[in-house]
CSV table of C-alpha atoms in Angstrom, one decimal:
chain,number,residue,atom,x,y,z
A,1,LEU,CA,142.8,109.8,38.3
A,2,ALA,CA,144.1,106.7,39.8
A,3,VAL,CA,147.7,109.2,40.1
A,4,LEU,CA,146.1,112.3,41.2
A,5,TRP,CA,143.8,110.2,43.9
A,6,ALA,CA,147.0,108.6,45.3
A,7,LEU,CA,149.1,111.9,45.2
A,8,VAL,CA,146.6,113.8,47.1
A,9,THR,CA,145.7,111.1,49.7
A,10,GLN,CA,149.3,110.9,50.6
A,11,PRO,CA,150.7,112.9,53.4
A,12,ASP,CA,154.0,113.0,51.9
A,13,THR,CA,152.6,114.1,48.4
A,14,ARG,CA,149.5,115.8,49.2
A,15,GLN,CA,150.7,119.5,49.0
A,16,LYS,CA,152.5,119.3,46.0
A,17,ALA,CA,149.1,117.1,44.6
A,18,LEU,CA,147.2,120.5,45.3
A,19,GLU,CA,149.1,123.0,43.1
A,20,PHE,CA,147.6,121.1,40.0
A,21,ASN,CA,143.8,122.1,39.2
A,22,ILE,CA,142.2,118.8,40.9
A,23,LEU,CA,139.2,119.9,41.4
A,24,GLU,CA,138.0,121.2,37.8
A,25,ILE,CA,139.6,118.1,36.3
A,26,ALA,CA,137.8,115.5,38.7
A,27,LEU,CA,134.5,117.7,37.9
A,28,GLY,CA,135.2,117.5,34.4
A,29,ALA,CA,135.8,113.8,34.7
A,30,LEU,CA,132.2,113.4,36.3
A,31,LYS,CA,130.6,115.1,33.8
A,32,ALA,CA,131.9,113.6,31.0
A,33,ASN,CA,132.1,110.0,32.1
A,34,GLU,CA,128.5,109.1,34.2
A,35,ASN,CA,128.2,106.1,33.2
A,36,SER,CA,131.7,104.9,33.9
A,37,LEU,CA,131.6,103.6,37.6
A,38,THR,CA,135.6,103.6,37.8
A,39,VAL,CA,136.0,107.1,36.6
A,40,LEU,CA,133.1,108.0,39.2
A,41,THR,CA,134.5,106.4,42.0
A,42,MET,CA,138.3,107.7,41.2
A,43,ALA,CA,136.9,111.3,40.8
A,44,ILE,CA,135.2,111.7,43.4
A,45,GLY,CA,138.3,109.9,45.4
A,46,ALA,CA,140.2,112.7,44.2
A,47,ILE,CA,137.6,115.3,45.4
A,48,ARG,CA,137.4,113.8,48.7
A,49,GLY,CA,140.9,113.8,48.9
A,50,VAL,CA,141.5,117.6,48.0
A,51,CYS,CA,138.7,118.6,50.5
A,52,TYR,CA,139.9,116.4,53.6
A,53,ASP,CA,139.9,119.5,56.2
A,54,ASP,CA,140.6,121.9,54.1
A,55,VAL,CA,138.3,124.9,54.0
A,56,VAL,CA,139.8,126.6,51.4
A,57,LYS,CA,139.5,123.9,48.9
A,58,GLN,CA,136.0,122.8,49.9
A,59,GLU,CA,134.9,126.7,49.7
A,60,GLU,CA,136.5,126.2,46.2
A,61,LEU,CA,134.4,123.0,45.5
A,62,LEU,CA,131.1,124.9,46.1
A,63,LYS,CA,132.1,127.9,43.9
A,64,LEU,CA,132.8,125.5,41.3
A,65,GLU,CA,128.9,124.0,41.9
A,66,GLY,CA,130.6,120.7,42.5
A,67,LEU,CA,127.9,120.1,45.4
A,68,LYS,CA,125.6,119.6,42.8
A,69,VAL,CA,127.4,117.4,40.4
A,70,ILE,CA,128.2,115.0,43.5
A,71,LEU,CA,124.7,115.1,44.2
A,72,ASP,CA,123.6,114.1,40.8
A,73,VAL,CA,126.3,111.0,40.9
A,74,LEU,CA,124.8,110.2,44.1
A,75,ARG,CA,121.6,110.5,43.3
A,76,THR,CA,122.3,108.3,39.8
A,77,HIS,CA,124.7,105.3,41.6
A,78,MET,CA,123.2,105.6,44.9
A,79,ASP,CA,123.3,101.7,45.0
A,80,LYS,CA,127.0,101.5,44.0
A,81,ALA,CA,128.7,101.4,47.8
A,82,ALA,CA,132.0,102.5,46.3
A,83,ILE,CA,130.8,105.6,45.0
A,84,ALA,CA,128.0,106.4,47.8
A,85,VAL,CA,130.8,106.1,50.6
A,86,GLU,CA,133.2,108.6,48.2
A,87,CYS,CA,130.2,110.9,48.1
A,88,VAL,CA,129.1,110.8,51.5
A,89,LEU,CA,132.9,111.4,52.5
A,90,VAL,CA,132.8,114.7,50.7
A,91,LEU,CA,129.5,115.5,51.9
A,92,TYR,CA,131.1,114.9,55.8
A,93,PHE,CA,134.0,116.8,55.3
A,94,ILE,CA,131.6,120.1,54.0
A,95,SER,CA,128.8,119.6,56.5
A,96,LYS,CA,131.8,119.7,59.4
A,97,GLN,CA,131.8,123.3,58.8
A,98,LEU,CA,129.0,125.5,60.1
A,99,LYS,CA,129.0,128.3,57.6
A,100,PHE,CA,128.4,125.7,54.7
A,101,ARG,CA,125.3,123.7,56.0
A,102,VAL,CA,122.9,126.2,54.4
A,103,THR,CA,124.4,125.8,50.9
A,104,LEU,CA,123.8,121.7,52.2
A,105,ARG,CA,120.3,122.5,53.0
A,106,GLU,CA,119.9,124.5,49.8
A,107,HIS,CA,120.8,121.6,47.8
A,108,GLU,CA,118.5,119.2,49.8
A,109,VAL,CA,121.2,117.0,51.1
A,110,MET,CA,119.7,115.9,54.1
A,111,PRO,CA,116.8,113.6,52.0
A,112,VAL,CA,119.3,112.0,49.8
A,113,VAL,CA,121.6,111.4,53.1
A,114,LEU,CA,118.5,109.7,54.4
A,115,LYS,CA,117.8,107.6,50.9
A,116,VAL,CA,121.6,106.4,51.4
A,117,LEU,CA,121.0,105.2,55.3
A,118,LYS,CA,118.1,103.3,54.0
A,119,SER,CA,120.3,101.8,50.8
A,120,HIS,CA,123.4,100.5,52.7
A,121,PRO,CA,121.6,99.2,55.8
A,122,LYS,CA,124.4,96.8,56.0
A,123,GLN,CA,127.3,98.8,55.0
A,124,ALA,CA,128.9,100.0,58.0
A,125,GLU,CA,131.2,102.9,57.0
A,126,ILE,CA,128.3,104.6,54.7
A,127,GLN,CA,126.6,104.5,57.5
A,128,ASN,CA,128.6,105.9,60.3
A,129,TRP,CA,129.7,108.6,57.7
A,130,ALA,CA,126.3,109.5,56.3
A,131,LEU,CA,124.9,109.3,60.3
A,132,SER,CA,127.8,112.2,61.1
A,133,VAL,CA,126.5,114.1,58.1
A,134,LEU,CA,122.8,114.1,59.6
A,135,TRP,CA,124.3,114.8,63.1
A,136,ASN,CA,126.4,117.7,61.8
A,137,CYS,CA,123.1,119.4,59.8
A,138,SER,CA,121.0,118.7,62.9
A,139,VAL,CA,122.2,121.1,65.0
A,140,ASP,CA,119.1,123.5,64.5
A,141,VAL,CA,115.2,123.3,64.5
A,142,GLU,CA,115.6,123.2,60.5
A,143,GLY,CA,117.8,120.5,60.3
A,144,CYS,CA,115.7,118.5,63.0
A,145,GLN,CA,112.8,118.8,61.5
A,146,GLU,CA,114.5,117.0,58.0
A,147,VAL,CA,116.0,114.3,60.2
A,148,LEU,CA,112.3,113.4,60.9
A,149,LYS,CA,111.2,112.6,58.2
A,150,ASP,CA,112.7,109.6,58.4
A,151,VAL,CA,114.4,108.9,61.6
A,152,GLY,CA,113.5,105.6,61.5
A,153,VAL,CA,116.9,105.4,60.0
A,154,VAL,CA,118.9,106.7,62.8
A,155,ILE,CA,116.7,103.6,64.8
A,156,ASP,CA,117.9,100.6,62.5
A,157,ALA,CA,121.3,101.9,62.2
A,158,MET,CA,121.6,101.6,66.1
A,159,LYS,CA,119.7,98.0,66.1
A,160,ALA,CA,122.1,96.9,63.4
A,161,PHE,CA,125.2,97.9,65.1
A,162,PRO,CA,125.4,97.6,68.8
A,163,ASP,CA,128.7,96.9,69.2
A,164,ASN,CA,130.0,99.7,66.7
A,165,ALA,CA,130.9,102.5,68.8
A,166,ASP,CA,131.2,105.1,66.0
A,167,ILE,CA,127.9,104.4,64.8
A,168,GLN,CA,126.5,104.3,68.3
A,169,GLU,CA,127.6,107.5,69.1
A,170,ASP,CA,126.4,109.4,65.7
A,171,CYS,CA,123.3,108.2,66.3
A,172,VAL,CA,123.3,109.8,70.2
A,173,ASN,CA,124.1,112.7,69.0
A,174,VAL,CA,121.3,112.9,66.3
A,175,LEU,CA,118.9,112.0,68.7
A,176,TRP,CA,120.2,114.5,71.2
A,177,ASN,CA,119.6,117.1,68.4
A,178,LEU,CA,116.5,116.3,68.0
A,179,GLY,CA,115.5,116.7,72.0
A,180,TYR,CA,117.4,119.6,73.3
A,181,HIS,CA,115.7,121.3,70.4
A,182,ARG,CA,112.1,119.1,71.2
A,183,VAL,CA,111.5,117.9,68.0
A,184,GLY,CA,109.6,114.7,67.3
A,185,LEU,CA,109.5,113.6,71.3
A,186,ASP,CA,106.3,111.9,70.5
A,187,GLU,CA,107.5,110.2,67.6
A,188,MET,CA,110.7,108.8,69.4
A,189,ARG,CA,108.9,107.6,72.0
A,190,ALA,CA,106.6,105.6,69.8
A,191,LYS,CA,109.9,103.9,68.2
A,192,GLY,CA,111.2,103.1,71.8
A,193,THR,CA,114.2,105.1,71.7
A,194,ALA,CA,114.6,105.7,75.0
A,195,GLU,CA,114.9,102.1,75.3
A,196,LEU,CA,117.6,102.0,72.6
A,197,VAL,CA,119.8,104.7,74.4
A,198,ARG,CA,119.5,102.8,77.5
A,199,LYS,CA,120.9,99.6,76.3
A,200,THR,CA,123.8,101.8,74.5
A,201,ILE,CA,125.2,104.0,77.2
A,202,LYS,CA,125.5,100.7,79.4
A,203,SER,CA,127.5,99.3,76.0
A,204,HIS,CA,129.4,102.5,75.1
A,205,ASP,CA,130.5,104.5,78.5
A,206,LYS,CA,132.1,107.5,76.6
A,207,LEU,CA,128.3,108.0,75.5
A,208,LYS,CA,126.8,108.2,78.9
A,209,GLN,CA,126.4,111.6,79.2
A,210,ARG,CA,124.6,112.5,76.1
A,211,GLY,CA,122.4,109.3,76.3
A,212,LEU,CA,121.8,110.3,79.5
A,213,HIS,CA,120.8,113.8,78.8
């Protein structure tokens, strides 16, 4: 698994590595070694490498019911940062594709991602990618309603990482989705969201347009 992970994550060897059934091998390893953190981390890392900006491989993963396997691992080992970040990265790559977002919702990905955010409040990398999943999956009313169930984690991330432009951008975009669809406006007002956004757009110029909206 370590070799496969290394091969598939390097540009020079990626295409050759993709000739092998890495997804099936990695998913098999996840199912057979559910208590080995090292194996789980390597296997999900290999899946992440295969699915990186590759819609065909992402679709193959879904057909192999890989999303369910990854979510099971994430739920079981949510407190392990190394596993959580790899799982969330796979979810992020899949969530970038509009056609897969219904599948993500059917598998109840949003509640899991919200729990990940609460479980790792100080891990910037996990916060960044998990918030990106929320942003991608909250482009419609249904997605916004899922975020609203625990929108406090978005507010907490804005407060915890004021100097992290990527996290601030993710948060502002999630809040923009909520505002655009007019979901949870009273809740956001009660949490002082407007003042937080004002502070953000003062510190991060590229967020001014979205923040003001």
